[in-house]
Amino acid sequence: MLKLAVLVSGGGTNLQAVIDAIETGKITGARIEIVISNNKNAYALERARQHGIEARCISPRDYSSREQFNQELLNCLTERRVDLVVLAGCLVVIPEQMVDAFPNRIINIHPSLIPSFCGTGFYGLKVHEEALKRGVKVTGATVHFVDKGTDTGPIILQKAVEVKEGDTAKALQLRVMEEAEWKLLPQAIQLIAQGRVEVADGRAIIREE
Ligand code: GRF
């Protein structure tokens, strides 16, 4: 049974999609050990508690240095023997020591088709605003492994979503979530739980069943 830690910062709709997929049996072979937020007011923490999952706030504000915060975060994951770290709307920069401790065992969901609209500064609504500004006709979401760069790790899954005339950034954000993110993240976790994802030469390969 794969033990997951889900790291969040906000509303937690992607976390909810993972919880639902576990409860309905779409994800087998994985369970959420803990949900961690850097923001104590994140509704995601409440979602976890409502489902009997341990929910904890670990905020850089509560530590005198970034190093101490990084260490506490890492300790929390290693003490619980977490197998896979899932970044689901997590706005904290993942420390390099965590990437070293969890090689190809941290995944992130990003609301665009990487390598478009990604990297430093591309988070939240900004991603969709830039997609609309550029006039792309198709956008989407990507689940990828986390390496030491920003949105540069091996791509596991992607799904395209249509951009419609007259879209606002908020409307597009919601469509990308509904049509892509909430499906892709549980799918990627299930594939990893089944041992079907391998990384070779910086690329993720999905083995057929
Ligand atoms: C999602 O768009 C996700 O792709 C991005 O942050 C947002 C989080 O939303 N990384 P939620 O907290 O899961 O509702």
mmCIF file of C-alpha atoms and ligand atoms in Angstrom:
data_model
loop_
_atom_site.group_PDB
_atom_site.id
_atom_site.type_symbol
_atom_site.label_atom_id
_atom_site.label_comp_id
_atom_site.label_asym_id
_atom_site.label_seq_id
_atom_site.Cartn_x
_atom_site.Cartn_y
_atom_site.Cartn_z
ATOM 1 C CA MET A 1 0.000 0.000 0.000
ATOM 2 C CA LEU A 2 1.544 3.284 -1.190
ATOM 3 C CA LYS A 3 1.550 5.894 1.578
ATOM 4 C CA LEU A 4 0.829 9.375 0.246
ATOM 5 C CA ALA A 5 1.498 12.804 1.701
ATOM 6 C CA VAL A 6 -0.517 15.490 -0.062
ATOM 7 C CA LEU A 7 0.912 19.023 0.149
ATOM 8 C CA VAL A 8 -1.558 21.851 -0.354
ATOM 9 C CA SER A 9 -1.899 25.603 0.082
ATOM 10 C CA GLY A 10 -5.483 26.438 -0.780
ATOM 11 C CA GLY A 11 -8.946 25.138 -1.499
ATOM 12 C CA GLY A 12 -7.938 21.562 -2.124
ATOM 13 C CA THR A 13 -10.214 20.525 -4.980
ATOM 14 C CA ASN A 14 -7.423 18.344 -6.358
ATOM 15 C CA LEU A 15 -6.999 16.798 -2.915
ATOM 16 C CA GLN A 16 -10.751 16.147 -2.922
ATOM 17 C CA ALA A 17 -10.461 14.392 -6.286
ATOM 18 C CA VAL A 18 -7.807 12.082 -4.826
ATOM 19 C CA ILE A 19 -9.853 11.396 -1.670
ATOM 20 C CA ASP A 20 -12.917 10.611 -3.818
ATOM 21 C CA ALA A 21 -10.922 8.334 -6.111
ATOM 22 C CA ILE A 22 -9.632 6.368 -3.121
ATOM 23 C CA GLU A 23 -13.080 6.138 -1.534
ATOM 24 C CA THR A 24 -14.728 4.975 -4.757
ATOM 25 C CA GLY A 25 -11.997 2.475 -5.593
ATOM 26 C CA LYS A 26 -10.599 4.277 -8.639
ATOM 27 C CA ILE A 27 -7.322 4.392 -6.771
ATOM 28 C CA THR A 28 -6.447 1.060 -5.233
ATOM 29 C CA GLY A 29 -3.139 0.430 -3.519
ATOM 30 C CA ALA A 30 -2.654 3.946 -2.127
ATOM 31 C CA ARG A 31 -3.882 5.814 0.903
ATOM 32 C CA ILE A 32 -3.356 9.323 2.213
ATOM 33 C CA GLU A 33 -1.185 9.255 5.314
ATOM 34 C CA ILE A 34 -1.170 13.011 5.912
ATOM 35 C CA VAL A 35 -2.161 16.330 4.340
ATOM 36 C CA ILE A 36 0.244 19.201 4.966
ATOM 37 C CA SER A 37 -0.422 22.870 4.293
ATOM 38 C CA ASN A 38 1.845 25.884 4.662
ATOM 39 C CA ASN A 39 -1.309 27.920 5.235
ATOM 40 C CA LYS A 40 -3.294 27.161 8.365
ATOM 41 C CA ASN A 41 -6.477 28.580 6.842
ATOM 42 C CA ALA A 42 -6.372 26.371 3.747
ATOM 43 C CA TYR A 43 -9.775 24.753 3.261
ATOM 44 C CA ALA A 44 -7.885 21.671 2.072
ATOM 45 C CA LEU A 45 -7.019 20.924 5.729
ATOM 46 C CA GLU A 46 -10.719 20.887 6.578
ATOM 47 C CA ARG A 47 -11.445 18.553 3.661
ATOM 48 C CA ALA A 48 -8.829 16.113 4.990
ATOM 49 C CA ARG A 49 -10.201 16.189 8.543
ATOM 50 C CA GLN A 50 -13.733 15.582 7.264
ATOM 51 C CA HIS A 51 -12.447 12.321 5.827
ATOM 52 C CA GLY A 52 -10.540 11.280 8.947
ATOM 53 C CA ILE A 53 -7.136 12.100 7.456
ATOM 54 C CA GLU A 54 -4.422 13.715 9.584
ATOM 55 C CA ALA A 55 -4.053 17.359 8.574
ATOM 56 C CA ARG A 56 -1.177 19.514 9.680
ATOM 57 C CA CYS A 57 0.033 23.058 9.051
ATOM 58 C CA ILE A 58 3.784 23.442 8.637
ATOM 59 C CA SER A 59 4.421 27.079 7.822
ATOM 60 C CA PRO A 60 7.734 28.844 7.189
ATOM 61 C CA ARG A 61 6.347 31.608 9.436
ATOM 62 C CA ASP A 62 6.591 29.348 12.464
ATOM 63 C CA TYR A 63 10.327 28.710 12.064
ATOM 64 C CA SER A 64 13.223 31.082 12.549
ATOM 65 C CA SER A 65 14.917 30.047 9.299
ATOM 66 C CA ARG A 66 13.998 28.460 5.990
ATOM 67 C CA GLU A 67 16.405 25.629 6.786
ATOM 68 C CA GLN A 68 14.483 24.766 9.960
ATOM 69 C CA PHE A 69 11.209 24.787 8.061
ATOM 70 C CA ASN A 70 12.655 22.578 5.323
ATOM 71 C CA GLN A 71 13.983 20.160 7.930
ATOM 72 C CA GLU A 72 10.653 19.960 9.760
ATOM 73 C CA LEU A 73 8.817 19.257 6.497
ATOM 74 C CA LEU A 74 11.280 16.522 5.598
ATOM 75 C CA ASN A 75 11.170 15.013 9.099
ATOM 76 C CA CYS A 76 7.390 14.851 8.963
ATOM 77 C CA LEU A 77 7.517 12.893 5.676
ATOM 78 C CA THR A 78 10.311 10.537 6.654
ATOM 79 C CA GLU A 79 8.906 9.797 10.134
ATOM 80 C CA ARG A 80 5.695 8.610 8.498
ATOM 81 C CA ARG A 81 7.594 6.633 5.877
ATOM 82 C CA VAL A 82 5.756 8.341 3.051
ATOM 83 C CA ASP A 83 6.249 6.667 -0.353
ATOM 84 C CA LEU A 84 4.931 9.391 -2.644
ATOM 85 C CA VAL A 85 4.566 13.142 -2.115
ATOM 86 C CA VAL A 86 1.706 14.714 -4.084
ATOM 87 C CA LEU A 87 1.793 18.468 -4.646
ATOM 88 C CA ALA A 88 -1.832 19.470 -5.146
ATOM 89 C CA GLY A 89 -1.875 23.245 -5.374
ATOM 90 C CA CYS A 90 1.168 23.588 -3.136
ATOM 91 C CA LEU A 91 2.741 27.035 -3.356
ATOM 92 C CA VAL A 92 5.839 26.249 -1.317
ATOM 93 C CA VAL A 93 9.135 25.952 -3.185
ATOM 94 C CA ILE A 94 10.188 22.357 -2.645
ATOM 95 C CA PRO A 95 13.601 22.252 -0.952
ATOM 96 C CA GLU A 96 16.409 20.516 -2.844
ATOM 97 C CA GLN A 97 17.015 18.192 0.099
ATOM 98 C CA MET A 98 13.452 16.929 -0.280
ATOM 99 C CA VAL A 99 13.992 16.209 -3.983
ATOM 100 C CA ASP A 100 17.154 14.290 -3.030
ATOM 101 C CA ALA A 101 15.274 12.342 -0.359
ATOM 102 C CA PHE A 102 12.373 11.516 -2.736
ATOM 103 C CA PRO A 103 13.860 11.009 -6.209
ATOM 104 C CA ASN A 104 11.004 10.574 -8.720
ATOM 105 C CA ARG A 105 8.711 10.190 -5.739
ATOM 106 C CA ILE A 106 7.241 13.706 -5.758
ATOM 107 C CA ILE A 107 4.546 14.594 -8.304
ATOM 108 C CA ASN A 108 2.935 17.927 -9.117
ATOM 109 C CA ILE A 109 -0.174 18.969 -11.024
ATOM 110 C CA HIS A 110 0.237 22.051 -13.209
ATOM 111 C CA PRO A 111 -2.681 23.725 -15.009
ATOM 112 C CA SER A 112 -1.179 23.979 -18.505
ATOM 113 C CA LEU A 113 0.377 21.770 -21.140
ATOM 114 C CA ILE A 114 4.026 21.952 -20.073
ATOM 115 C CA PRO A 115 6.314 23.411 -21.487
ATOM 116 C CA SER A 116 3.783 26.165 -22.196
ATOM 117 C CA PHE A 117 2.872 28.611 -19.433
ATOM 118 C CA CYS A 118 5.041 27.120 -16.724
ATOM 119 C CA GLY A 119 8.113 27.955 -14.674
ATOM 120 C CA THR A 120 8.703 30.692 -12.123
ATOM 121 C CA GLY A 121 5.714 32.972 -11.626
ATOM 122 C CA PHE A 122 3.246 30.738 -13.461
ATOM 123 C CA TYR A 123 0.791 29.624 -10.807
ATOM 124 C CA GLY A 124 -2.909 29.993 -10.097
ATOM 125 C CA LEU A 125 -4.928 32.301 -12.337
ATOM 126 C CA LYS A 126 -1.773 33.785 -13.884
ATOM 127 C CA VAL A 127 -1.306 30.618 -15.979
ATOM 128 C CA HIS A 128 -4.760 30.982 -17.523
ATOM 129 C CA GLU A 129 -4.441 34.760 -17.985
ATOM 130 C CA GLU A 130 -1.255 34.212 -19.994
ATOM 131 C CA ALA A 131 -2.852 31.444 -22.073
ATOM 132 C CA LEU A 132 -5.753 33.775 -22.930
ATOM 133 C CA LYS A 133 -3.394 36.659 -23.676
ATOM 134 C CA ARG A 134 -1.432 34.470 -26.096
ATOM 135 C CA GLY A 135 -4.630 33.335 -27.743
ATOM 136 C CA VAL A 136 -3.972 29.604 -27.601
ATOM 137 C CA LYS A 137 -6.917 27.484 -28.704
ATOM 138 C CA VAL A 138 -5.984 24.504 -26.574
ATOM 139 C CA THR A 139 -4.570 24.377 -23.069
ATOM 140 C CA GLY A 140 -4.747 21.644 -20.439
ATOM 141 C CA ALA A 141 -3.010 20.142 -17.444
ATOM 142 C CA THR A 142 0.141 18.163 -16.734
ATOM 143 C CA VAL A 143 1.184 15.796 -13.962
ATOM 144 C CA HIS A 144 4.946 15.534 -13.706
ATOM 145 C CA PHE A 145 7.665 14.345 -11.370
ATOM 146 C CA VAL A 146 9.370 17.106 -9.433
ATOM 147 C CA ASP A 147 13.069 17.686 -9.951
ATOM 148 C CA LYS A 148 15.189 20.637 -8.845
ATOM 149 C CA GLY A 149 13.837 22.976 -11.526
ATOM 150 C CA THR A 150 10.445 24.670 -11.679
ATOM 151 C CA ASP A 151 8.007 22.497 -13.667
ATOM 152 C CA THR A 152 10.917 20.781 -15.453
ATOM 153 C CA GLY A 153 10.628 17.173 -14.248
ATOM 154 C CA PRO A 154 9.577 14.143 -16.331
ATOM 155 C CA ILE A 155 6.004 14.422 -17.639
ATOM 156 C CA ILE A 156 3.718 11.578 -16.547
ATOM 157 C CA LEU A 157 0.319 12.542 -17.993
ATOM 158 C CA GLN A 158 -1.177 15.430 -19.955
ATOM 159 C CA LYS A 159 -4.702 16.228 -21.061
ATOM 160 C CA ALA A 160 -5.814 18.916 -23.489
ATOM 161 C CA VAL A 161 -8.726 21.270 -22.829
ATOM 162 C CA GLU A 162 -10.377 23.583 -25.358
ATOM 163 C CA VAL A 163 -10.171 27.354 -24.904
ATOM 164 C CA LYS A 164 -13.478 28.976 -25.845
ATOM 165 C CA GLU A 165 -14.126 32.407 -27.315
ATOM 166 C CA GLY A 166 -15.037 34.822 -24.522
ATOM 167 C CA ASP A 167 -13.391 32.744 -21.765
ATOM 168 C CA THR A 168 -12.308 34.572 -18.637
ATOM 169 C CA ALA A 169 -9.295 33.275 -16.726
ATOM 170 C CA LYS A 170 -11.642 31.988 -14.022
ATOM 171 C CA ALA A 171 -13.884 30.166 -16.502
ATOM 172 C CA LEU A 172 -10.859 28.586 -18.153
ATOM 173 C CA GLN A 173 -9.365 27.613 -14.773
ATOM 174 C CA LEU A 174 -12.578 25.812 -13.838
ATOM 175 C CA ARG A 175 -12.811 23.983 -17.186
ATOM 176 C CA VAL A 176 -9.164 22.855 -16.899
ATOM 177 C CA MET A 177 -9.841 21.571 -13.392
ATOM 178 C CA GLU A 178 -13.075 19.766 -14.276
ATOM 179 C CA GLU A 179 -11.941 18.285 -17.580
ATOM 180 C CA ALA A 180 -8.301 17.597 -16.807
ATOM 181 C CA GLU A 181 -6.835 18.127 -13.337
ATOM 182 C CA TRP A 182 -9.364 16.218 -11.255
ATOM 183 C CA LYS A 183 -9.007 13.226 -13.586
ATOM 184 C CA LEU A 184 -5.263 13.286 -14.230
ATOM 185 C CA LEU A 185 -4.016 13.476 -10.662
ATOM 186 C CA PRO A 186 -5.886 10.357 -9.436
ATOM 187 C CA GLN A 187 -4.908 8.546 -12.666
ATOM 188 C CA ALA A 188 -1.221 9.324 -12.152
ATOM 189 C CA ILE A 189 -1.360 8.136 -8.534
ATOM 190 C CA GLN A 190 -3.052 4.897 -9.599
ATOM 191 C CA LEU A 191 -0.424 4.287 -12.306
ATOM 192 C CA ILE A 192 2.381 4.832 -9.795
ATOM 193 C CA ALA A 193 0.640 2.625 -7.205
ATOM 194 C CA GLN A 194 0.461 -0.111 -9.840
ATOM 195 C CA GLY A 195 4.201 0.259 -10.439
ATOM 196 C CA ARG A 196 3.605 1.200 -14.073
ATOM 197 C CA VAL A 197 5.615 4.426 -14.247
ATOM 198 C CA GLU A 198 9.346 4.332 -14.928
ATOM 199 C CA VAL A 199 11.775 7.139 -15.560
ATOM 200 C CA ALA A 200 14.556 6.713 -18.104
ATOM 201 C CA ASP A 201 16.706 9.448 -19.647
ATOM 202 C CA GLY A 202 14.607 12.147 -18.001
ATOM 203 C CA ARG A 203 11.359 10.845 -19.492
ATOM 204 C CA ALA A 204 8.541 9.022 -17.774
ATOM 205 C CA ILE A 205 7.359 5.845 -19.473
ATOM 206 C CA ILE A 206 4.002 4.246 -18.711
ATOM 207 C CA ARG A 207 3.995 0.470 -19.034
ATOM 208 C CA GLU A 208 0.924 -1.240 -20.450
ATOM 209 C CA GLU A 209 -0.969 -3.428 -17.977
HETATM 210 C C1 GRF B 1 -4.723 23.933 -9.390
HETATM 211 O O1 GRF B 1 -5.024 24.675 -10.522
HETATM 212 C C2 GRF B 1 -3.399 23.235 -9.571
HETATM 213 O O2 GRF B 1 -3.163 22.827 -10.881
HETATM 214 C C3 GRF B 1 -2.445 24.308 -9.201
HETATM 215 O O3 GRF B 1 -3.053 24.985 -8.119
HETATM 216 C C4 GRF B 1 -4.468 24.821 -8.180
HETATM 217 C C5 GRF B 1 -4.916 24.220 -6.886
HETATM 218 O O4 GRF B 1 -6.285 24.138 -6.722
HETATM 219 N N1 GRF B 1 -1.135 23.772 -8.975
HETATM 220 P P1 GRF B 1 -6.910 23.311 -5.524
HETATM 221 O O5 GRF B 1 -6.340 23.829 -4.211
HETATM 222 O O6 GRF B 1 -6.583 21.850 -5.729
HETATM 223 O O7 GRF B 1 -8.380 23.557 -5.592
#
